[in-house]
Coordinates of C-alpha atoms in Angstrom, one line a residue:
Chain A
M1 CA 37.8 23.6 23.9
V2 CA 34.6 25.6 23.7
Q3 CA 34.1 24.3 20.2
A4 CA 34.7 20.7 21.3
V5 CA 32.1 21.1 24.1
K6 CA 29.7 22.6 21.6
N7 CA 30.3 19.8 19.1
S8 CA 29.8 17.2 21.8
W9 CA 26.6 18.8 22.9
A10 CA 25.3 18.9 19.3
T11 CA 26.3 15.3 18.9
F12 CA 24.5 14.1 22.0
K13 CA 21.5 16.2 21.2
S14 CA 21.2 14.7 17.7
I15 CA 21.8 11.2 19.0
F16 CA 19.0 11.6 21.5
T17 CA 16.7 13.2 18.9
G18 CA 17.4 10.3 16.6
M19 CA 16.8 7.7 19.3
G20 CA 13.6 9.5 20.2
I21 CA 12.4 9.1 16.7
T22 CA 13.3 5.5 16.5
G23 CA 11.9 4.9 19.9
R24 CA 8.6 6.3 18.8
H25 CA 8.6 4.0 15.8
L26 CA 9.6 1.1 18.0
V27 CA 6.4 1.4 20.0
G28 CA 4.3 2.7 17.2
P29 CA 2.1 0.6 14.8
T30 CA 3.7 -1.5 12.1
V31 CA 2.6 -1.3 8.5
T32 CA 3.3 -4.9 7.5
L33 CA 0.5 -6.9 6.1
Q34 CA 0.9 -10.6 6.9
Y35 CA 0.0 -11.4 3.3
P36 CA -1.4 -14.9 3.0
E37 CA -3.4 -14.4 6.2
E38 CA -4.2 -10.8 5.7
R39 CA -5.1 -9.1 2.4
A40 CA -5.2 -5.5 1.5
T41 CA -8.6 -4.2 0.5
L42 CA -8.1 -3.0 -3.1
P43 CA -9.5 0.3 -4.3
K44 CA -12.6 0.1 -6.4
N45 CA -10.8 0.9 -9.6
A46 CA -7.9 -1.5 -9.0
R47 CA -6.7 -3.1 -12.2
A48 CA -6.2 -6.9 -11.9
R49 CA -7.5 -9.9 -13.8
L50 CA -9.8 -9.3 -16.7
F51 CA -13.2 -11.0 -16.8
V52 CA -15.8 -11.2 -19.6
N53 CA -19.4 -11.7 -18.8
M54 CA -20.2 -13.7 -21.9
D55 CA -24.0 -13.4 -21.4
D56 CA -23.7 -9.7 -22.3
C57 CA -21.1 -9.9 -25.1
I58 CA -22.4 -9.0 -28.5
G59 CA -19.2 -9.8 -30.3
C60 CA -18.4 -6.3 -31.5
T61 CA -14.6 -6.9 -31.0
L62 CA -14.1 -3.3 -29.8
C63 CA -12.1 -4.5 -26.9
A64 CA -9.8 -6.5 -29.1
K65 CA -9.3 -3.5 -31.3
A66 CA -8.5 -1.3 -28.3
C67 CA -6.0 -3.7 -26.9
P68 CA -2.5 -2.2 -27.4
V69 CA -0.7 -5.6 -26.9
N70 CA -3.2 -7.7 -28.8
C71 CA -3.9 -10.0 -26.0
I72 CA -7.6 -10.3 -26.8
D73 CA -8.5 -12.8 -29.6
I74 CA -12.1 -12.9 -30.7
E75 CA -13.7 -14.9 -33.5
T76 CA -17.3 -14.4 -34.3
V77 CA -19.7 -16.3 -36.5
P78 CA -23.0 -14.7 -37.5
T79 CA -26.1 -16.4 -36.3
T80 CA -28.4 -18.2 -38.8
A81 CA -32.0 -17.0 -39.3
D82 CA -33.5 -19.8 -37.2
V83 CA -31.5 -18.8 -34.1
D84 CA -32.3 -16.0 -31.7
L85 CA -29.6 -15.4 -29.2
G86 CA -31.7 -12.9 -27.4
K87 CA -30.6 -9.7 -25.9
T88 CA -28.0 -8.6 -23.4
S89 CA -29.0 -7.2 -20.0
T90 CA -28.4 -3.8 -21.5
G91 CA -30.9 -4.4 -24.3
N92 CA -28.5 -4.9 -27.2
P93 CA -29.5 -7.7 -29.6
K94 CA -26.9 -10.5 -29.9
R95 CA -26.2 -11.3 -33.5
F96 CA -23.0 -13.3 -33.3
W97 CA -21.9 -16.7 -32.0
L98 CA -18.6 -16.1 -30.1
T99 CA -16.7 -19.1 -31.2
R100 CA -13.5 -17.8 -29.6
F101 CA -12.9 -15.2 -26.9
N102 CA -9.4 -15.7 -25.6
I103 CA -7.6 -13.3 -23.3
D104 CA -3.9 -14.0 -22.8
M105 CA -3.3 -12.6 -19.3
A106 CA 0.4 -13.3 -19.8
K107 CA 0.4 -10.5 -22.3
C108 CA -2.1 -8.2 -20.6
M109 CA -0.5 -5.1 -19.2
Y110 CA -3.5 -3.9 -17.2
C111 CA -4.0 -0.7 -19.1
D112 CA -7.8 -0.9 -18.7
L113 CA -8.2 0.4 -22.3
C114 CA -10.4 -2.6 -23.3
V115 CA -12.9 -1.9 -20.5
H116 CA -14.1 1.5 -21.6
P117 CA -15.1 0.8 -25.3
C118 CA -17.4 -2.1 -24.4
P119 CA -21.0 -1.0 -25.3
T120 CA -22.5 -3.5 -22.8
N121 CA -19.9 -3.2 -20.0
C122 CA -19.3 -6.9 -20.2
I123 CA -15.5 -6.8 -20.0
Y124 CA -14.0 -5.5 -16.8
M125 CA -11.2 -6.0 -14.3
E126 CA -11.9 -8.2 -11.3
Q127 CA -10.4 -7.7 -7.8
E128 CA -8.7 -11.0 -8.2
Y129 CA -4.9 -10.7 -8.3
E130 CA -3.6 -14.1 -7.3
Y131 CA -3.6 -16.2 -10.4
S132 CA 0.0 -17.0 -11.0
E133 CA 0.7 -20.2 -12.9
Y134 CA 3.6 -22.5 -13.4
D135 CA 2.8 -22.9 -17.1
R136 CA 2.4 -19.7 -19.1
S137 CA -0.2 -21.3 -21.3
N138 CA -2.5 -21.6 -18.3
L139 CA -2.7 -17.8 -18.4
L140 CA -4.7 -18.0 -21.7
Y141 CA -8.2 -17.5 -20.4
K142 CA -10.9 -18.9 -22.7
F143 CA -14.3 -17.3 -22.2
S144 CA -16.2 -18.8 -25.1
Q145 CA -19.1 -20.9 -23.9
L146 CA -19.3 -23.0 -27.0
S147 CA -17.8 -26.5 -27.1
P148 CA -15.6 -27.4 -30.1
V149 CA -18.5 -29.5 -31.5
E150 CA -20.9 -26.6 -31.2
V151 CA -18.4 -24.3 -32.8
D152 CA -18.1 -26.6 -35.8
D153 CA -21.9 -26.9 -35.9
V154 CA -22.4 -23.2 -35.8
K155 CA -19.8 -22.6 -38.4
A156 CA -21.2 -25.2 -40.7
K157 CA -24.7 -23.7 -40.3
A158 CA -23.4 -20.2 -40.9
E159 CA -21.5 -21.4 -44.0
A160 CA -24.5 -23.2 -45.3
E161 CA -26.6 -20.1 -44.8
A162 CA -24.0 -18.0 -46.5
I163 CA -24.0 -20.3 -49.5
Q164 CA -27.8 -20.3 -49.4
K165 CA -27.8 -16.5 -49.4
Q166 CA -25.3 -16.5 -52.1
K167 CA -27.4 -18.7 -54.2
E168 CA -30.4 -16.5 -53.6
K169 CA -28.4 -13.6 -54.6
E170 CA -27.3 -15.3 -57.8
E171 CA -30.8 -16.3 -58.4
K172 CA -31.9 -12.7 -57.9
A173 CA -29.1 -11.5 -60.2
R174 CA -30.1 -14.1 -62.8
Q175 CA -33.7 -13.0 -62.5
K176 CA -32.7 -9.4 -62.8
A177 CA -30.6 -10.2 -65.8
E178 CA -33.5 -12.2 -67.3
E179 CA -35.9 -9.3 -66.7
A180 CA -33.4 -6.9 -68.2
R181 CA -33.1 -9.3 -71.2
L182 CA -36.8 -9.6 -71.5
K183 CA -37.2 -5.8 -71.3
K184 CA -34.5 -5.3 -73.9
E185 CA -36.2 -7.9 -76.2
Q186 CA -39.5 -6.1 -75.6
E187 CA -37.9 -2.8 -76.4
A188 CA -36.2 -4.3 -79.4
A189 CA -39.5 -5.8 -80.5
E190 CA -41.2 -2.5 -80.1
K191 CA -38.4 -0.8 -82.0
A192 CA -38.7 -3.5 -84.7
R193 CA -42.4 -3.0 -84.9
A194 CA -41.9 0.7 -85.2
A195 CA -39.2 0.1 -87.9
D196 CA -41.5 -2.5 -89.5
D197 CA -43.9 0.3 -90.2
G198 CA -41.1 2.0 -92.2
T199 CA -38.1 -0.2 -93.5
G200 CA -38.0 -4.0 -92.7
A201 CA -37.8 -6.7 -90.0
V202 CA -34.1 -7.8 -90.5
P203 CA -32.3 -5.2 -88.2
A204 CA -34.9 -5.9 -85.5
A205 CA -34.1 -9.6 -85.5
D206 CA -30.4 -8.8 -85.3
A207 CA -31.0 -6.6 -82.3
A208 CA -32.9 -9.3 -80.5
K209 CA -30.1 -11.8 -81.1
A210 CA -27.6 -9.4 -79.8
A211 CA -29.6 -8.9 -76.6
G212 CA -30.0 -12.7 -76.1
T213 CA -26.3 -13.4 -76.2
A214 CA -25.5 -10.5 -73.8
A215 CA -27.8 -11.7 -71.0
P216 CA -26.1 -15.1 -70.4
D217 CA -22.7 -13.3 -70.1
A218 CA -24.0 -11.2 -67.3
A219 CA -25.3 -14.4 -65.5
D220 CA -21.9 -16.0 -65.9
A221 CA -20.2 -13.0 -64.3
A222 CA -22.5 -13.2 -61.3
R223 CA -21.7 -16.9 -60.9
V224 CA -18.0 -16.2 -61.0
A225 CA -18.4 -13.5 -58.3
G226 CA -20.4 -16.0 -56.2
T227 CA -17.7 -18.7 -56.2
A228 CA -15.1 -16.1 -55.3
A229 CA -17.2 -15.0 -52.3
K230 CA -17.9 -18.5 -51.0
P231 CA -14.7 -19.3 -49.0
A232 CA -14.9 -15.8 -47.4
P233 CA -16.6 -16.9 -44.1
G234 CA -13.8 -19.4 -43.4
S235 CA -10.8 -17.2 -44.3
P236 CA -10.8 -14.9 -41.3
S237 CA -10.4 -17.8 -38.9
K238 CA -7.3 -19.0 -40.8
Q239 CA -5.8 -15.5 -40.6
D240 CA -6.4 -15.5 -36.9
D241 CA -4.7 -18.8 -36.5
T242 CA -1.6 -17.5 -38.1
Q243 CA -1.7 -14.4 -36.0
N244 CA -2.0 -16.3 -32.7
P245 CA 0.0 -19.5 -32.7
S246 CA -0.6 -20.0 -29.0
K247 CA -4.2 -21.0 -29.8
G248 CA -2.9 -24.4 -31.0
E249 CA -1.4 -25.2 -27.6
A250 CA -4.5 -24.2 -25.8
Chain B
M1 CA 41.6 -43.4 48.6
N2 CA 40.3 -40.3 50.3
E3 CA 41.6 -38.3 47.4
T4 CA 39.6 -40.3 44.8
L5 CA 36.4 -40.1 46.8
S6 CA 36.6 -36.4 47.2
S7 CA 37.6 -35.8 43.5
M8 CA 34.8 -38.0 42.1
P9 CA 32.0 -35.5 42.8
F10 CA 34.3 -32.7 42.3
L11 CA 34.7 -33.0 38.5
P12 CA 31.0 -33.1 37.6
A13 CA 30.4 -30.3 40.0
L14 CA 33.1 -28.3 38.4
L15 CA 31.7 -29.0 34.9
L16 CA 28.2 -28.0 36.1
H17 CA 29.6 -24.9 37.7
A18 CA 31.4 -24.0 34.5
A19 CA 28.4 -24.8 32.3
I20 CA 26.1 -22.2 33.9
P21 CA 27.5 -19.2 32.1
L22 CA 27.6 -21.2 28.9
T23 CA 23.9 -22.0 29.2
I24 CA 23.2 -18.4 29.9
I25 CA 25.2 -17.3 26.9
L26 CA 23.6 -19.8 24.5
V27 CA 20.0 -19.1 25.6
Y28 CA 20.8 -15.4 25.6
A29 CA 22.3 -15.5 22.1
L30 CA 19.2 -17.3 20.7
V31 CA 16.9 -14.7 22.3
A32 CA 19.1 -11.7 21.5
I33 CA 19.4 -12.5 17.8
W34 CA 15.6 -12.9 17.6
A35 CA 15.1 -9.7 19.7
E36 CA 17.6 -7.8 17.6
R37 CA 15.6 -8.6 14.5
K38 CA 12.3 -7.8 16.2
V39 CA 13.7 -4.4 17.4
A40 CA 15.0 -3.7 13.9
G41 CA 11.6 -4.6 12.5
F42 CA 9.6 -2.5 14.9
I43 CA 11.9 0.5 14.6
Q44 CA 11.4 0.3 10.8
D45 CA 7.6 -0.2 11.3
R46 CA 7.9 -3.8 10.2
L47 CA 7.1 -6.9 12.1
G48 CA 10.4 -8.8 11.8
P49 CA 10.3 -12.6 11.8
M50 CA 6.8 -13.9 12.3
R51 CA 6.6 -17.4 10.9
V52 CA 8.6 -19.9 12.9
G53 CA 7.2 -21.2 16.2
G54 CA 3.9 -19.4 16.4
W55 CA 4.0 -16.3 18.6
H56 CA 6.0 -13.6 16.9
G57 CA 8.4 -16.1 15.3
W58 CA 10.1 -16.9 18.6
A59 CA 11.7 -20.0 17.2
Q60 CA 13.4 -18.1 14.4
S61 CA 16.9 -18.3 15.9
I62 CA 16.5 -22.1 16.6
A63 CA 15.6 -22.6 12.9
D64 CA 18.5 -20.5 11.9
L65 CA 20.8 -22.5 14.1
L66 CA 19.5 -25.8 12.6
K67 CA 20.1 -24.3 9.1
L68 CA 23.7 -23.2 10.0
I69 CA 24.5 -26.7 11.4
Q70 CA 23.5 -28.2 8.1
K71 CA 25.7 -25.9 6.0
E72 CA 28.9 -26.9 4.3
D73 CA 32.0 -25.9 6.1
I74 CA 33.8 -24.0 3.4
I75 CA 37.5 -23.3 3.8
P76 CA 39.1 -21.2 1.0
A77 CA 41.8 -23.1 -0.9
D78 CA 44.5 -20.5 -0.1
A79 CA 43.6 -20.0 3.5
S80 CA 45.8 -21.1 6.4
R81 CA 43.7 -24.0 7.3
F82 CA 44.6 -24.5 11.0
W83 CA 44.3 -20.8 12.0
F84 CA 41.3 -20.3 9.9
K85 CA 39.5 -23.2 11.7
F86 CA 40.9 -22.2 15.1
A87 CA 40.0 -18.4 15.1
P88 CA 36.2 -18.7 15.8
F89 CA 36.7 -21.1 18.7
M90 CA 39.4 -19.0 20.2
M91 CA 37.1 -15.9 20.0
F92 CA 34.3 -17.7 21.7
A93 CA 36.6 -19.1 24.3
A94 CA 37.9 -15.7 25.1
S95 CA 34.3 -14.3 25.6
Y96 CA 33.3 -17.3 27.6
A97 CA 36.4 -17.2 29.8
A98 CA 35.6 -13.7 30.7
F99 CA 32.3 -14.7 32.2
A100 CA 34.1 -16.6 34.9
V101 CA 34.5 -13.5 37.0
I102 CA 31.0 -12.1 36.5
P103 CA 28.9 -12.4 39.6
F104 CA 25.5 -13.5 38.2
S105 CA 23.9 -13.5 41.6
S106 CA 24.9 -13.3 45.3
G107 CA 25.0 -17.1 45.1
Y108 CA 27.0 -17.7 41.9
I109 CA 30.2 -16.4 40.5
G110 CA 32.4 -18.6 38.3
S111 CA 35.6 -17.7 40.0
M112 CA 36.0 -15.6 43.1
V113 CA 39.4 -14.1 42.1
N114 CA 40.7 -10.9 43.6
I115 CA 41.8 -9.5 40.3
G116 CA 38.4 -10.1 38.5
V117 CA 38.3 -6.8 36.6
F118 CA 41.9 -7.1 35.6
Y119 CA 41.4 -10.7 34.4
L120 CA 38.3 -9.7 32.4
L121 CA 40.0 -6.9 30.6
A122 CA 43.0 -9.1 29.9
V123 CA 41.0 -12.0 28.6
T124 CA 38.9 -9.9 26.3
S125 CA 42.0 -8.6 24.6
V126 CA 42.3 -12.1 23.1
L127 CA 39.3 -11.2 21.0
T128 CA 41.4 -8.8 19.0
L129 CA 43.9 -11.6 18.4
S130 CA 41.2 -14.0 17.2
V131 CA 39.7 -11.4 14.9
I132 CA 43.1 -10.8 13.3
M133 CA 43.7 -14.5 13.2
G134 CA 40.5 -15.1 11.3
G135 CA 41.0 -12.1 9.0
W136 CA 44.6 -13.0 8.1
A137 CA 44.0 -16.7 7.7
S138 CA 41.2 -16.1 5.3
N139 CA 43.6 -14.8 2.7
N140 CA 41.1 -12.2 1.5
K141 CA 41.6 -8.5 1.3
W142 CA 38.3 -7.6 2.8
S143 CA 38.8 -9.9 5.7
L144 CA 42.3 -8.5 6.3
L145 CA 41.0 -4.9 6.0
G146 CA 38.2 -5.7 8.5
A147 CA 40.6 -7.4 10.8
M148 CA 43.0 -4.5 10.6
R149 CA 40.3 -2.0 11.4
S150 CA 39.1 -4.2 14.2
A151 CA 42.6 -4.5 15.7
A152 CA 43.1 -0.7 15.5
Q153 CA 39.7 -0.1 17.0
M154 CA 39.8 -2.6 19.8
V155 CA 43.3 -1.7 20.9
S156 CA 42.4 2.0 20.8
Y157 CA 39.1 1.6 22.7
E158 CA 40.6 -0.6 25.3
V159 CA 42.3 2.4 26.7
P160 CA 39.2 4.5 27.6
T161 CA 37.4 1.3 28.7
I162 CA 40.2 0.6 31.1
A163 CA 40.4 4.2 32.3
T164 CA 36.7 4.3 33.0
V165 CA 36.7 0.9 34.8
L166 CA 39.7 2.2 36.7
T167 CA 37.5 5.1 37.9
V168 CA 35.1 2.6 39.4
V169 CA 37.8 0.5 40.9
L170 CA 39.2 3.6 42.5
V171 CA 35.9 4.5 44.1
A172 CA 35.1 0.9 45.1
G173 CA 38.6 0.0 46.2
S174 CA 38.5 -3.5 44.9
L175 CA 39.2 -5.5 41.8
N176 CA 36.8 -8.3 42.8
L177 CA 33.5 -7.8 41.0
M178 CA 31.6 -9.6 43.7
E179 CA 33.0 -7.3 46.3
I180 CA 32.2 -4.3 44.1
T181 CA 28.6 -5.5 43.9
E182 CA 28.3 -6.1 47.6
L183 CA 29.5 -2.6 48.2
Q184 CA 26.5 -1.3 46.3
S185 CA 23.8 -3.0 48.5
G186 CA 21.3 -0.9 50.3
N187 CA 19.2 2.1 49.5
D188 CA 20.8 5.0 51.4
T189 CA 21.9 7.4 48.7
L190 CA 19.9 10.7 49.2
G191 CA 17.6 8.7 51.4
F192 CA 15.8 6.7 48.6
L193 CA 18.2 5.9 45.8
P194 CA 20.0 2.5 45.7
N195 CA 23.7 2.6 46.7
W196 CA 24.7 2.0 43.1
L197 CA 28.1 3.4 42.2
I198 CA 26.6 5.6 39.5
F199 CA 24.8 7.6 42.2
Q200 CA 27.8 7.8 44.5
N201 CA 30.0 10.1 42.5
P202 CA 29.1 12.6 39.8
F203 CA 32.2 11.7 37.9
L204 CA 31.0 8.1 37.7
I205 CA 28.1 9.3 35.5
T206 CA 30.4 10.8 33.0
A207 CA 32.6 7.7 33.4
F208 CA 29.6 5.5 32.6
I209 CA 28.8 7.5 29.4
M210 CA 32.4 7.1 28.2
F211 CA 32.4 3.5 29.3
F212 CA 29.2 2.8 27.3
I213 CA 30.7 4.5 24.1
S214 CA 33.8 2.4 24.6
I215 CA 32.0 -0.9 25.0
L216 CA 30.0 -0.1 21.9
A217 CA 33.3 0.1 20.0
E218 CA 34.7 -2.9 21.9
S219 CA 31.9 -5.2 20.9
H220 CA 31.7 -3.9 17.3
R221 CA 28.3 -2.4 17.6
V222 CA 26.9 0.4 15.5
P223 CA 28.1 3.2 15.2
F224 CA 31.5 1.6 15.6
D225 CA 30.9 -1.6 13.6
L226 CA 33.7 -1.0 11.2
P227 CA 35.2 -4.5 11.5
E228 CA 32.1 -6.0 10.1
S229 CA 30.5 -3.1 8.3
E230 CA 28.3 -5.4 6.2
S231 CA 27.6 -2.6 3.7
E232 CA 31.2 -1.9 2.7
L233 CA 33.5 -4.7 3.8
V234 CA 31.1 -7.7 3.3
A235 CA 31.2 -8.5 7.0
G236 CA 34.9 -7.9 7.3
Y237 CA 36.9 -10.6 8.9
Q238 CA 33.9 -13.0 8.7
T239 CA 33.7 -12.8 4.9
E240 CA 35.1 -16.2 4.2
Y241 CA 33.4 -18.0 7.1
S242 CA 30.3 -20.1 6.7
G243 CA 28.1 -22.5 8.6
M244 CA 28.9 -23.1 12.2
R245 CA 32.2 -21.4 12.2
W246 CA 30.5 -18.2 11.2
A247 CA 27.9 -18.9 13.9
M248 CA 30.7 -19.2 16.5
F249 CA 31.8 -15.7 15.5
M250 CA 28.3 -14.5 15.8
L251 CA 27.8 -16.2 19.1
A252 CA 31.1 -14.7 20.4
E253 CA 30.0 -11.3 19.3
Y254 CA 26.7 -11.5 21.1
A255 CA 28.4 -13.0 24.1
D256 CA 30.8 -10.1 24.1
M257 CA 28.0 -7.7 24.0
L258 CA 26.3 -9.3 26.9
L259 CA 29.6 -9.6 28.8
L260 CA 30.4 -5.9 28.5
S261 CA 26.8 -5.0 29.3
L262 CA 26.9 -7.1 32.4
L263 CA 30.2 -5.6 33.4
G264 CA 28.6 -2.2 33.0
A265 CA 25.7 -3.3 35.1
T266 CA 28.0 -4.6 37.8
L267 CA 30.3 -1.6 37.9
F268 CA 27.7 1.1 37.7
F269 CA 24.2 -0.3 38.4
G270 CA 24.7 -2.4 41.5
G271 CA 25.0 -5.8 39.8
W272 CA 22.6 -8.3 41.3
N273 CA 21.3 -5.9 43.9
S274 CA 17.6 -5.2 43.8
P275 CA 16.6 -1.6 43.1
F276 CA 14.2 -1.8 46.0
G277 CA 16.6 -2.7 48.8
D278 CA 15.6 -5.9 50.5
F279 CA 12.4 -6.2 48.5
L280 CA 12.7 -9.0 45.8
A281 CA 16.3 -9.7 46.9
G282 CA 18.0 -13.0 47.2
P283 CA 20.1 -15.2 44.9
F284 CA 17.3 -15.9 42.4
W285 CA 15.9 -12.5 42.3
G286 CA 19.5 -11.3 42.2
F287 CA 20.0 -13.2 39.0
F288 CA 16.8 -11.7 37.6
W289 CA 17.8 -8.1 38.4
F290 CA 21.3 -8.6 37.1
M291 CA 20.2 -10.0 33.8
L292 CA 17.5 -7.3 33.5
K293 CA 20.1 -4.6 34.0
G294 CA 22.4 -6.2 31.5
L295 CA 19.7 -6.8 28.9
V296 CA 18.5 -3.2 29.2
L297 CA 22.0 -2.1 28.2
V298 CA 21.9 -4.7 25.4
F299 CA 18.6 -3.3 24.3
V300 CA 20.0 0.3 24.2
M301 CA 22.8 -1.0 22.1
M302 CA 20.3 -2.5 19.6
W303 CA 18.3 0.7 19.7
I304 CA 21.4 2.7 18.9
R305 CA 22.3 0.3 16.1
W306 CA 19.1 1.0 14.3
T307 CA 19.3 4.7 14.8
L308 CA 22.9 5.9 14.1
P309 CA 25.0 5.7 10.9
R310 CA 28.5 4.3 11.0
Y311 CA 31.6 6.4 11.7
R312 CA 34.5 6.6 9.3
V313 CA 37.8 5.1 10.5
D314 CA 39.4 8.4 11.0
Q315 CA 36.4 9.7 12.9
L316 CA 36.4 6.6 15.0
M317 CA 40.1 7.1 15.9
A318 CA 39.6 10.8 16.5
I319 CA 36.8 10.2 18.9
C320 CA 38.9 7.7 20.8
W321 CA 42.3 9.5 20.9
N322 CA 41.2 13.1 20.9
I323 CA 38.2 13.0 23.1
L324 CA 37.6 9.8 25.0
I325 CA 41.1 9.0 26.3
P326 CA 42.0 12.5 27.6
L327 CA 38.5 12.9 29.0
S328 CA 38.5 9.6 30.7
F329 CA 41.9 10.3 32.4
V330 CA 40.8 13.7 33.5
N331 CA 37.6 12.1 34.8
L332 CA 39.7 9.6 36.7
V333 CA 41.6 12.3 38.4
L334 CA 38.5 14.3 39.2
A335 CA 36.7 11.3 40.6
A336 CA 39.8 10.6 42.8
L337 CA 39.7 14.2 44.0
W338 CA 36.0 14.0 44.8
E339 CA 36.6 10.8 46.8
M340 CA 39.4 12.6 48.7
I341 CA 37.3 15.6 49.5
F342 CA 34.0 13.9 50.4

């Protein structure tokens, strides 16, 4: 009996304690945010949509290398000598055309790792978090400021310059080879003259002939190397295409 | 000829007379369901429904009702079709019929019968029957389990309810709820308190506590909501019901809640009597006070719902048979002794 009274007392006490707590919450403030009408203020370091300030991008691709999920896809083309892209707001010279700078936000996992390597602080996370799309391909953000025509133009120019440079290189190599041949001939001639004083002119002429056949071989080798190097500027883009098939849909 | 003339206005008048509690129940159900969700929301530091209708989502229940009307009326293939269809209407009919003897104000009572309390308790027993009917006809084990629990619970808790009501009847000396209410008019208790029965006899206070626990169980409210227990029995006997049939169950449940709260207000808190004596009295103010008292009890029920966890079946039965029933009968005898002595 005493135990029953005690139990009843404890029960009533706990019921009223509980109802006191719920009663306080009943009149207390609510925590609900009426989302579309009200929005939470995000903390300063909130991670949301990525944004690239292309005016400051120098095309170093550090962000793409840092990305653990490979959602950043960058293609750069070196500038030709007649173009000056100027400097970024941080003073770094810009030496590359950014023909492609795609970020696939469908892949992005908001790790923030791409933000910190950037030397010019041009890639960062915005406060914008409402960018859902019905089509996943719409989440592929393209930051490159060049139109396809400009991209082709820039690439063609860069390639032309590369060929030009290659030619210059070959020319230099050829000249070098020529100089070397001349030098050798001279040396041979000197040797022959020295030998002439003693034995005869026949071995000297042999030596000169040998030097003359050797020089064109060297020039040929240089030319072969040049043709092998020529398609090099175009090849990285092809590789990128195979790596990232979504580029075609975009 | 005289007969036809007098019966012509009689029928519409009768219908109008009978429709008043129905209107009250329907409006109350819409408001109460919305209020329940708001109370739940605020207690959990949420806002509850906010969209429909503008201010605090007041039209949410109306939108829900429209949605329920449009829903398909699904009847399980193996169910007993007739009883399955019949159960929700019978349940609501029982709740509604009980409102006939509730004195809503000094100017309105559905039926001025001399056995009002007895009739009310008898008619609400039909609720048990309709719950079993719905559960059994569904041909679903959860429904049947819920119905069985419900039957056990309602039959058990009817005993302490009746015993506590009997205490009031004993003090008031009448079974007519209007007479019981009229008895409580005036503000003479201890010089300032209203003449409500709860202030008349100390054993009526304990009677009210037991009565309130019993009506919580009778109307399937937490912590005694085992027949539905949405977290374990998938809404119990309502499992197979959908659309408007389910809505009828819901309506009957809320009507039952209001009915028992109004009964409590009548028996213990002076019914339609104003708490300030003659101030703000009269038929219309009477209605206001009566509904206010009833709705305060309904609010306390909601408050308890979002505070307490559910009892187990054995605990539920233990509370009823080991504690409430003996206590309520002891209380009845003590109240009778108090009446004899003072």
